Structure formats: C-alpha cells, structure tokens
PDB file of C-alpha atoms in Angstrom:
ATOM      1  CA  MET C   1      17.397  10.438   8.889  1.00  0.00           C
ATOM      2  CA  LEU C   2      20.404   8.417   7.153  1.00  0.00           C
ATOM      3  CA  LYS C   3      20.685  11.114   4.415  1.00  0.00           C
ATOM      4  CA  LYS C   4      21.078  13.954   6.860  1.00  0.00           C
ATOM      5  CA  LYS C   5      23.852  11.910   8.962  1.00  0.00           C
ATOM      6  CA  THR C   6      25.812  10.481   6.462  1.00  0.00           C
ATOM      7  CA  VAL C   7      28.964  12.458   5.375  1.00  0.00           C
ATOM      8  CA  THR C   8      30.112  10.154   2.977  1.00  0.00           C
ATOM      9  CA  PRO C   9      27.761   8.344   0.572  1.00  0.00           C
ATOM     10  CA  THR C  10      29.841   5.383   0.526  1.00  0.00           C
ATOM     11  CA  GLU C  11      30.192   4.869   4.094  1.00  0.00           C
ATOM     12  CA  TRP C  12      26.018   4.696   5.106  1.00  0.00           C
ATOM     13  CA  ASP C  13      26.213   1.522   6.439  1.00  0.00           C
ATOM     14  CA  ARG C  14      28.506   2.558   9.107  1.00  0.00           C
ATOM     15  CA  ILE C  15      25.965   4.956  10.216  1.00  0.00           C
ATOM     16  CA  LEU C  16      23.154   2.507   9.577  1.00  0.00           C
ATOM     17  CA  PRO C  17      23.133   1.049  13.053  1.00  0.00           C
ATOM     18  CA  SER C  18      22.951   4.656  15.061  1.00  0.00           C
ATOM     19  CA  VAL C  19      20.022   5.838  12.648  1.00  0.00           C
ATOM     20  CA  VAL C  20      18.134   2.657  13.347  1.00  0.00           C
ATOM     21  CA  TYR C  21      18.727   3.267  16.953  1.00  0.00           C
ATOM     22  CA  ALA C  22      17.530   7.045  16.916  1.00  0.00           C
ATOM     23  CA  TYR C  23      14.574   5.934  14.846  1.00  0.00           C
ATOM     24  CA  ASN C  24      13.744   3.615  17.320  1.00  0.00           C
ATOM     25  CA  ALA C  25      14.284   5.707  20.215  1.00  0.00           C
ATOM     26  CA  SER C  26      12.152   8.831  18.748  1.00  0.00           C
ATOM     27  CA  PRO C  27       8.538   9.263  19.357  1.00  0.00           C
ATOM     28  CA  HIS C  28       6.413   9.073  16.207  1.00  0.00           C
ATOM     29  CA  ALA C  29       3.407  11.533  15.492  1.00  0.00           C
ATOM     30  CA  ALA C  30       1.091   8.859  14.649  1.00  0.00           C
ATOM     31  CA  THR C  31       1.460   7.020  18.052  1.00  0.00           C
ATOM     32  CA  ALA C  32       2.925   9.707  20.212  1.00  0.00           C
ATOM     33  CA  GLU C  33       5.576   6.966  21.365  1.00  0.00           C
ATOM     34  CA  SER C  34       8.637   5.663  20.401  1.00  0.00           C
ATOM     35  CA  PRO C  35       8.765   2.057  18.938  1.00  0.00           C
ATOM     36  CA  HIS C  36      11.226   0.925  21.465  1.00  0.00           C
ATOM     37  CA  PHE C  37       8.554   1.610  24.090  1.00  0.00           C
ATOM     38  CA  LEU C  38       5.821  -0.179  22.403  1.00  0.00           C
ATOM     39  CA  VAL C  39       7.642  -3.458  21.998  1.00  0.00           C
ATOM     40  CA  TYR C  40       9.288  -3.495  25.713  1.00  0.00           C
ATOM     41  CA  GLY C  41       7.279  -0.986  27.706  1.00  0.00           C
ATOM     42  CA  HIS C  42       9.705   1.424  28.648  1.00  0.00           C
ATOM     43  CA  ASP C  43      11.626   4.062  27.230  1.00  0.00           C
ATOM     44  CA  PRO C  44      15.152   3.454  25.931  1.00  0.00           C
ATOM     45  CA  LYS C  45      18.218   4.585  28.058  1.00  0.00           C
ATOM     46  CA  TYR C  46      20.673   6.997  26.348  1.00  0.00           C
ATOM     47  CA  PRO C  47      24.393   6.510  26.898  1.00  0.00           C
ATOM     48  CA  SER C  48      24.554   9.712  28.340  1.00  0.00           C
ATOM     49  CA  GLU C  49      21.469   8.746  30.942  1.00  0.00           C
ATOM     50  CA  ILE C  50      23.762   5.684  32.273  1.00  0.00           C
ATOM     51  CA  ILE C  51      25.720   6.879  34.900  1.00  0.00           C
ATOM     52  CA  PRO C  52      27.908   4.510  36.814  1.00  0.00           C
ATOM     53  CA  ARG C  53      26.774   4.373  40.519  1.00  0.00           C
ATOM     54  CA  GLU C  54      29.051   3.028  43.886  1.00  0.00           C
ATOM     55  CA  HIS C  55      26.057   1.691  45.734  1.00  0.00           C
ATOM     56  CA  LEU C  56      23.252  -0.389  44.605  1.00  0.00           C
ATOM     57  CA  SER C  57      19.243   1.186  44.664  1.00  0.00           C
ATOM     58  CA  PRO C  58      17.777   0.339  48.005  1.00  0.00           C
ATOM     59  CA  TYR C  59      14.564  -0.013  46.369  1.00  0.00           C
ATOM     60  CA  HIS C  60      13.428  -3.630  45.648  1.00  0.00           C
ATOM     61  CA  VAL C  61      10.341  -4.797  43.948  1.00  0.00           C
ATOM     62  CA  ASP C  62       8.660  -8.101  44.120  1.00  0.00           C
ATOM     63  CA  TYR C  63       8.839  -9.797  41.095  1.00  0.00           C
ATOM     64  CA  ASP C  64       4.883 -10.837  40.952  1.00  0.00           C
ATOM     65  CA  ASN C  65       4.169  -7.325  41.689  1.00  0.00           C
ATOM     66  CA  TYR C  66       6.057  -5.781  38.993  1.00  0.00           C
ATOM     67  CA  LYS C  67       4.878  -8.447  36.308  1.00  0.00           C
ATOM     68  CA  THR C  68       1.213  -7.175  36.950  1.00  0.00           C
ATOM     69  CA  GLU C  69       2.125  -3.467  37.253  1.00  0.00           C
ATOM     70  CA  PHE C  70       4.055  -3.863  33.981  1.00  0.00           C
ATOM     71  CA  LEU C  71       1.369  -5.415  31.964  1.00  0.00           C
ATOM     72  CA  SER C  72      -1.482  -3.079  33.182  1.00  0.00           C
ATOM     73  CA  GLY C  73       0.644  -0.058  32.461  1.00  0.00           C
ATOM     74  CA  LEU C  74       1.533  -1.492  29.044  1.00  0.00           C
ATOM     75  CA  THR C  75      -2.157  -2.233  28.233  1.00  0.00           C
ATOM     76  CA  LEU C  76      -2.730   1.389  29.318  1.00  0.00           C
ATOM     77  CA  ALA C  77      -0.359   2.656  27.078  1.00  0.00           C
ATOM     78  CA  ARG C  78      -1.496   0.925  24.008  1.00  0.00           C
ATOM     79  CA  ALA C  79      -5.195   2.221  24.727  1.00  0.00           C
ATOM     80  CA  CYS C  80      -3.615   5.717  25.033  1.00  0.00           C
ATOM     81  CA  ILE C  81      -1.830   4.983  21.476  1.00  0.00           C
ATOM     82  CA  ALA C  82      -4.744   3.498  19.791  1.00  0.00           C
ATOM     83  CA  GLU C  83      -6.980   6.967  20.874  1.00  0.00           C
ATOM     84  CA  HIS C  84      -3.890   9.079  19.391  1.00  0.00           C
ATOM     85  CA  ALA C  85      -3.426   6.723  16.228  1.00  0.00           C
ATOM     86  CA  GLU C  86      -7.087   7.318  15.625  1.00  0.00           C
ATOM     87  CA  LYS C  87      -7.055  10.980  15.919  1.00  0.00           C
ATOM     88  CA  TYR C  88      -3.862  11.455  13.912  1.00  0.00           C
ATOM     89  CA  ARG C  89      -5.792   9.195  11.007  1.00  0.00           C
ATOM     90  CA  ALA C  90      -8.838  11.565  11.313  1.00  0.00           C
ATOM     91  CA  THR C  91      -6.578  14.593  10.905  1.00  0.00           C
ATOM     92  CA  MET C  92      -4.823  12.859   8.309  1.00  0.00           C
ATOM     93  CA  LYS C  93      -8.230  12.059   6.334  1.00  0.00           C
ATOM     94  CA  GLN C  94      -9.256  15.855   6.884  1.00  0.00           C
ATOM     95  CA  GLN C  95      -6.318  16.928   5.097  1.00  0.00           C
ATOM     96  CA  TYR C  96      -6.735  14.291   2.218  1.00  0.00           C
ATOM     97  CA  ASP C  97     -10.090  15.367   1.672  1.00  0.00           C
ATOM     98  CA  ARG C  98      -9.599  19.001   1.670  1.00  0.00           C
ATOM     99  CA  CYS C  99      -6.621  18.641  -0.680  1.00  0.00           C
ATOM    100  CA  MET C 100      -8.478  16.271  -3.154  1.00  0.00           C
ATOM    101  CA  LYS C 101     -12.203  18.293  -2.466  1.00  0.00           C
ATOM    102  CA  THR C 102     -13.934  15.283  -0.983  1.00  0.00           C
ATOM    103  CA  ALA C 103     -15.816  17.415   1.253  1.00  0.00           C
ATOM    104  CA  ALA C 104     -19.358  16.764   2.197  1.00  0.00           C
ATOM    105  CA  SER C 105     -20.111  19.625  -0.138  1.00  0.00           C
ATOM    106  CA  GLN C 106     -19.033  17.122  -3.217  1.00  0.00           C
ATOM    107  CA  VAL C 107     -21.768  14.683  -2.403  1.00  0.00           C
ATOM    108  CA  PHE C 108     -23.369  13.856  -5.473  1.00  0.00           C
ATOM    109  CA  ASN C 109     -26.920  12.699  -6.125  1.00  0.00           C
ATOM    110  CA  THR C 110     -28.779  10.558  -8.720  1.00  0.00           C
ATOM    111  CA  GLY C 111     -29.680  12.748 -12.099  1.00  0.00           C
ATOM    112  CA  ASP C 112     -26.803  14.954 -11.402  1.00  0.00           C
ATOM    113  CA  ARG C 113     -24.510  15.522 -14.473  1.00  0.00           C
ATOM    114  CA  VAL C 114     -20.460  15.175 -13.840  1.00  0.00           C
ATOM    115  CA  TYR C 115     -17.253  15.348 -15.538  1.00  0.00           C
ATOM    116  CA  MET C 116     -14.979  12.582 -14.757  1.00  0.00           C
ATOM    117  CA  THR C 117     -11.266  12.875 -14.848  1.00  0.00           C
ATOM    118  CA  VAL C 118      -9.010  10.262 -16.594  1.00  0.00           C
ATOM    119  CA  PRO C 119      -5.505  10.564 -15.606  1.00  0.00           C
ATOM    120  CA  SER C 120      -4.165   7.514 -17.629  1.00  0.00           C
ATOM    121  CA  GLU C 121      -5.651   8.983 -20.478  1.00  0.00           C
ATOM    122  CA  LYS C 122      -3.899  12.291 -20.039  1.00  0.00           C
ATOM    123  CA  GLY C 123      -0.575  10.553 -19.500  1.00  0.00           C
ATOM    124  CA  LYS C 124      -0.654   8.578 -22.829  1.00  0.00           C
ATOM    125  CA  SER C 125      -1.360  11.886 -24.810  1.00  0.00           C
ATOM    126  CA  THR C 126       1.798  13.424 -26.607  1.00  0.00           C
ATOM    127  CA  HIS C 127       1.508  16.798 -24.773  1.00  0.00           C
ATOM    128  CA  PRO C 128      -0.508  15.862 -21.455  1.00  0.00           C
ATOM    129  CA  LYS C 129      -0.269  19.543 -20.333  1.00  0.00           C
ATOM    130  CA  LEU C 130      -2.495  20.561 -23.323  1.00  0.00           C
ATOM    131  CA  ALA C 131      -5.075  17.756 -22.933  1.00  0.00           C
ATOM    132  CA  PHE C 132      -8.214  18.021 -21.480  1.00  0.00           C
ATOM    133  CA  ASP C 133      -8.474  16.784 -17.656  1.00  0.00           C
ATOM    134  CA  TRP C 134     -12.165  15.888 -17.756  1.00  0.00           C
ATOM    135  CA  ARG C 135     -14.368  13.711 -19.938  1.00  0.00           C
ATOM    136  CA  GLY C 136     -17.965  13.608 -20.396  1.00  0.00           C
ATOM    137  CA  PRO C 137     -20.740  14.953 -19.356  1.00  0.00           C
ATOM    138  CA  TYR C 138     -22.228  11.838 -17.783  1.00  0.00           C
ATOM    139  CA  ARG C 139     -25.333  11.051 -15.781  1.00  0.00           C
ATOM    140  CA  VAL C 140     -25.314   9.838 -11.990  1.00  0.00           C
ATOM    141  CA  LEU C 141     -27.391   6.907 -11.760  1.00  0.00           C
ATOM    142  CA  GLU C 142     -27.172   6.013  -8.399  1.00  0.00           C
ATOM    143  CA  ALA C 143     -24.564   7.565  -5.484  1.00  0.00           C
ATOM    144  CA  SER C 144     -23.538   5.794  -2.353  1.00  0.00           C
ATOM    145  CA  SER C 145     -21.602   7.650   0.567  1.00  0.00           C
ATOM    146  CA  ASN C 146     -18.241   7.921  -1.679  1.00  0.00           C
ATOM    147  CA  SER C 147     -18.863   6.884  -5.103  1.00  0.00           C
ATOM    148  CA  ALA C 148     -21.413   7.154  -8.057  1.00  0.00           C
ATOM    149  CA  LEU C 149     -22.270   4.756 -10.911  1.00  0.00           C
ATOM    150  CA  ILE C 150     -22.323   6.997 -13.801  1.00  0.00           C
ATOM    151  CA  THR C 151     -22.980   6.492 -17.630  1.00  0.00           C
ATOM    152  CA  ARG C 152     -22.110   9.165 -20.705  1.00  0.00           C
ATOM    153  CA  ILE C 153     -24.815  11.160 -21.779  1.00  0.00           C
ATOM    154  CA  GLY C 154     -26.199  10.538 -25.268  1.00  0.00           C
ATOM    155  CA  ALA C 155     -23.861   7.191 -25.739  1.00  0.00           C
ATOM    156  CA  ASN C 156     -24.313   3.394 -25.247  1.00  0.00           C
ATOM    157  CA  GLU C 157     -22.075   2.847 -23.115  1.00  0.00           C
ATOM    158  CA  GLU C 158     -21.597   0.461 -19.714  1.00  0.00           C
ATOM    159  CA  PRO C 159     -22.090   2.162 -16.636  1.00  0.00           C
ATOM    160  CA  ALA C 160     -19.022   2.562 -14.265  1.00  0.00           C
ATOM    161  CA  ARG C 161     -18.861   3.346 -10.604  1.00  0.00           C
ATOM    162  CA  VAL C 162     -16.479   6.010  -9.819  1.00  0.00           C
ATOM    163  CA  GLN C 163     -15.081   7.595  -6.583  1.00  0.00           C
ATOM    164  CA  PHE C 164     -16.133  11.243  -5.833  1.00  0.00           C
ATOM    165  CA  ASP C 165     -12.688  12.561  -5.761  1.00  0.00           C
ATOM    166  CA  HIS C 166     -12.834  11.860  -9.609  1.00  0.00           C
ATOM    167  CA  LEU C 167     -15.838  13.547 -10.150  1.00  0.00           C
ATOM    168  CA  VAL C 168     -16.987  17.257 -10.661  1.00  0.00           C
ATOM    169  CA  LYS C 169     -20.603  18.386 -11.100  1.00  0.00           C
ATOM    170  CA  VAL C 170     -21.349  20.227 -14.352  1.00  0.00           C
ATOM    171  CA  PRO C 171     -22.325  23.833 -14.012  1.00  0.00           C
ATOM    172  CA  ALA C 172     -25.767  24.767 -15.007  1.00  0.00           C
ATOM    173  CA  GLY C 173     -25.046  26.846 -17.905  1.00  0.00           C
ATOM    174  CA  ILE C 174     -23.264  24.085 -19.817  1.00  0.00           C
ATOM    175  CA  ASP C 175     -25.193  21.889 -22.060  1.00  0.00           C
ATOM    176  CA  ASP C 176     -24.394  18.273 -22.802  1.00  0.00           C
ATOM    177  CA  THR C 177     -22.080  18.688 -25.755  1.00  0.00           C
ATOM    178  CA  PRO C 178     -19.403  16.044 -25.268  1.00  0.00           C
ATOM    179  CA  ARG C 179     -16.104  17.572 -24.279  1.00  0.00           C
ATOM    180  CA  PRO C 180     -13.804  17.371 -27.233  1.00  0.00           C
ATOM    181  CA  SER C 181     -10.710  15.183 -27.361  1.00  0.00           C
ATOM    182  CA  PHE C 182      -8.077  17.407 -28.439  1.00  0.00           C
ATOM    183  CA  ASP C 183      -4.662  16.408 -29.726  1.00  0.00           C
ATOM    184  CA  PRO C 184      -2.154  18.950 -29.970  1.00  0.00           C
ATOM    185  CA  CYS C 185      -0.359  17.001 -32.581  1.00  0.00           C
ATOM    186  CA  ARG C 186      -3.485  17.525 -35.024  1.00  0.00           C
ATOM    187  CA  LEU C 187      -2.763  21.186 -35.934  1.00  0.00           C
ATOM    188  CA  ASP C 188      -4.163  22.893 -39.118  1.00  0.00           C
ATOM    189  CA  ASN C 189      -2.112  24.595 -41.580  1.00  0.00           C
ATOM    190  CA  CYS C 190      -2.634  27.823 -40.114  1.00  0.00           C
ATOM    191  CA  GLY C 191      -1.461  26.642 -36.767  1.00  0.00           C
ATOM    192  CA  LEU C 192       1.335  24.725 -38.010  1.00  0.00           C
ATOM    193  CA  SER C 193       2.546  27.495 -40.325  1.00  0.00           C
ATOM    194  CA  ALA C 194       2.440  30.151 -37.183  1.00  0.00           C
ATOM    195  CA  ALA C 195       4.254  27.399 -34.990  1.00  0.00           C
ATOM    196  CA  ARG C 196       6.812  26.994 -37.771  1.00  0.00           C
ATOM    197  CA  ALA C 197       6.986  30.893 -38.435  1.00  0.00           C
ATOM    198  CA  ARG C 198       8.078  31.133 -34.361  1.00  0.00           C
ATOM    199  CA  SER C 199      10.345  28.402 -34.367  1.00  0.00           C
ATOM    200  CA  ASP C 200      11.977  30.035 -37.380  1.00  0.00           C
ATOM    201  CA  ILE C 201      12.433  33.689 -35.462  1.00  0.00           C
ATOM    202  CA  ARG C 202      13.824  31.754 -32.556  1.00  0.00           C
ATOM    203  CA  ASP C 203      16.427  29.887 -34.731  1.00  0.00           C
ATOM    204  CA  ARG C 204      17.748  33.212 -36.466  1.00  0.00           C
ATOM    205  CA  ASN C 205      17.531  35.224 -33.225  1.00  0.00           C
ATOM    206  CA  SER C 206      20.089  32.237 -31.736  1.00  0.00           C
ATOM    207  CA  SER C 207      22.349  32.630 -34.428  1.00  0.00           C
ATOM    208  CA  ALA C 208      22.334  36.093 -34.576  1.00  0.00           C
ATOM    209  CA  GLN C 209      23.299  35.961 -30.755  1.00  0.00           C
ATOM    210  CA  LYS C 210      26.139  33.286 -31.639  1.00  0.00           C
ATOM    211  CA  TRP C 211      27.630  35.151 -34.752  1.00  0.00           C
ATOM    212  CA  ALA C 212      27.435  38.567 -33.235  1.00  0.00           C
ATOM    213  CA  ARG C 213      30.256  37.491 -30.693  1.00  0.00           C
ATOM    214  CA  TRP C 214      32.795  37.136 -33.562  1.00  0.00           C
ATOM    215  CA  PRO C 215      34.390  40.168 -35.391  1.00  0.00           C
ATOM    216  CA  MET C 216      32.952  40.147 -39.188  1.00  0.00           C
ATOM    217  CA  SER C 217      31.692  42.611 -41.455  1.00  0.00           C
ATOM    218  CA  SER C 218      28.004  43.386 -41.716  1.00  0.00           C
ATOM    219  CA  LEU C 219      28.020  41.171 -45.036  1.00  0.00           C
ATOM    220  CA  GLU C 220      29.656  38.279 -43.550  1.00  0.00           C
ATOM    221  CA  ARG C 221      27.198  38.544 -40.635  1.00  0.00           C
ATOM    222  CA  GLN C 222      24.117  38.765 -42.889  1.00  0.00           C
ATOM    223  CA  CYS C 223      25.449  35.652 -44.848  1.00  0.00           C
ATOM    224  CA  ALA C 224      25.920  33.817 -41.491  1.00  0.00           C
ATOM    225  CA  ILE C 225      22.184  34.543 -40.375  1.00  0.00           C
ATOM    226  CA  SER C 226      20.708  33.651 -43.695  1.00  0.00           C
ATOM    227  CA  CYS C 227      22.419  30.445 -43.866  1.00  0.00           C
TER     228      CYS C 227
END
C-alpha cells in the first residue's frame, strides 16, 4: 500500500499515517473484518461519513445496557472471526499441499523406496541448475502421518526423519543404484574440448559482427578476426 501511494520515494514518511489508517480500516482476508473492528468493536468512521448535524440525536441508550450489548456483540463477532480464520487456514493448507504435492496419495509406508531432495547441497554446487534434485534411494523404516524415518540403501548411515514433502517414491522399474553426484566442473577431455570449441566459435562470431561495422578490406577484416 505504501509503495502504491508514494509518488516521491523520499517523502514516504508523509503518506505513512494515511496508509496505516487505510490498513487498519480495511477488512482482511484471514478475518473478514478490519483490525479497527477487532480492537474497538465497531467499524471506523471515514471523514466523508462525518456530516455535521444541527440537532442532537433523539436516541439515548442506558450505559449498563450498552455495555452488555457491546460485549455480547463483540464476543459473537470474535467467534465468527475465529470460524472464518479456520476456514482461511484450511484453504491455505490445501493450496500448500497442492503446490508441494503433500496430498494423501503421497503417504509413504514402511518398506517403500524413496528419493530425498536436498536443497542445501544443490545451493552449494558451482552450477546448481545442473545438479541433481534428488538423493538416494532410501528405505522407509517407519512412517507417521506427515514424516518418515529413512536410511540409505546399501550404506551404513544413521536413519533420519524427513517430511513427506521432501520425499518421492522410486518407480518400480528403477533399481537400487545410487544417484551419481554429478559435478559440472568435472568434464572429461572430450566435453571440455567441445565446450572450448563452442566458446571459440561464439568469440569469433562476436568479433566478426564487431568489425563488420567498419569499412575495411577483406584482408584487414580477416586479420582482425584471426587476431
């Protein structure tokens, strides 16, 4: 809100009070009510709603009755807000489970073979886009409602408990061969030569495009490209 309303970035502090008021007076998706209503028990009055009156209102309310009605209404409002917030939480959980593939079909059982994702190791790689996303395979020793105790197949490692959203089942047609730890920097001679050849071609094309802008003889242009 502050970013949308600020015209001059250095004057953001001048618009901040108005933005805070608008934020507190606007209903939120999680509660369906405004923060002002949750604190004071009534909706805020905007400046445009305050119209001067010549006469006082003829309606009067007893203080004790007003207090009782106010507290009852506030209790009812908070109960409705809690119900709405629970529905909002369930909706957000469904969206997360759908995006992270943690639906009921992703439940793992004892004995299943799984791969495990390790984002931290991928981030340490020199070329993370070329690194494998999954490690394993692992064997599920025991499983709960949202996590599994796994150990690497064919290795003497301590079991680790991992959340379901970090696991994926190994297809039936794949054996227990460990996933290779591919390092893009360890290229063989053929791959390195091919990479260098492609780099030389790009450099030559770039030089040709650069020198083609200048009027020169074919011999001079050929000398410039070869250099």
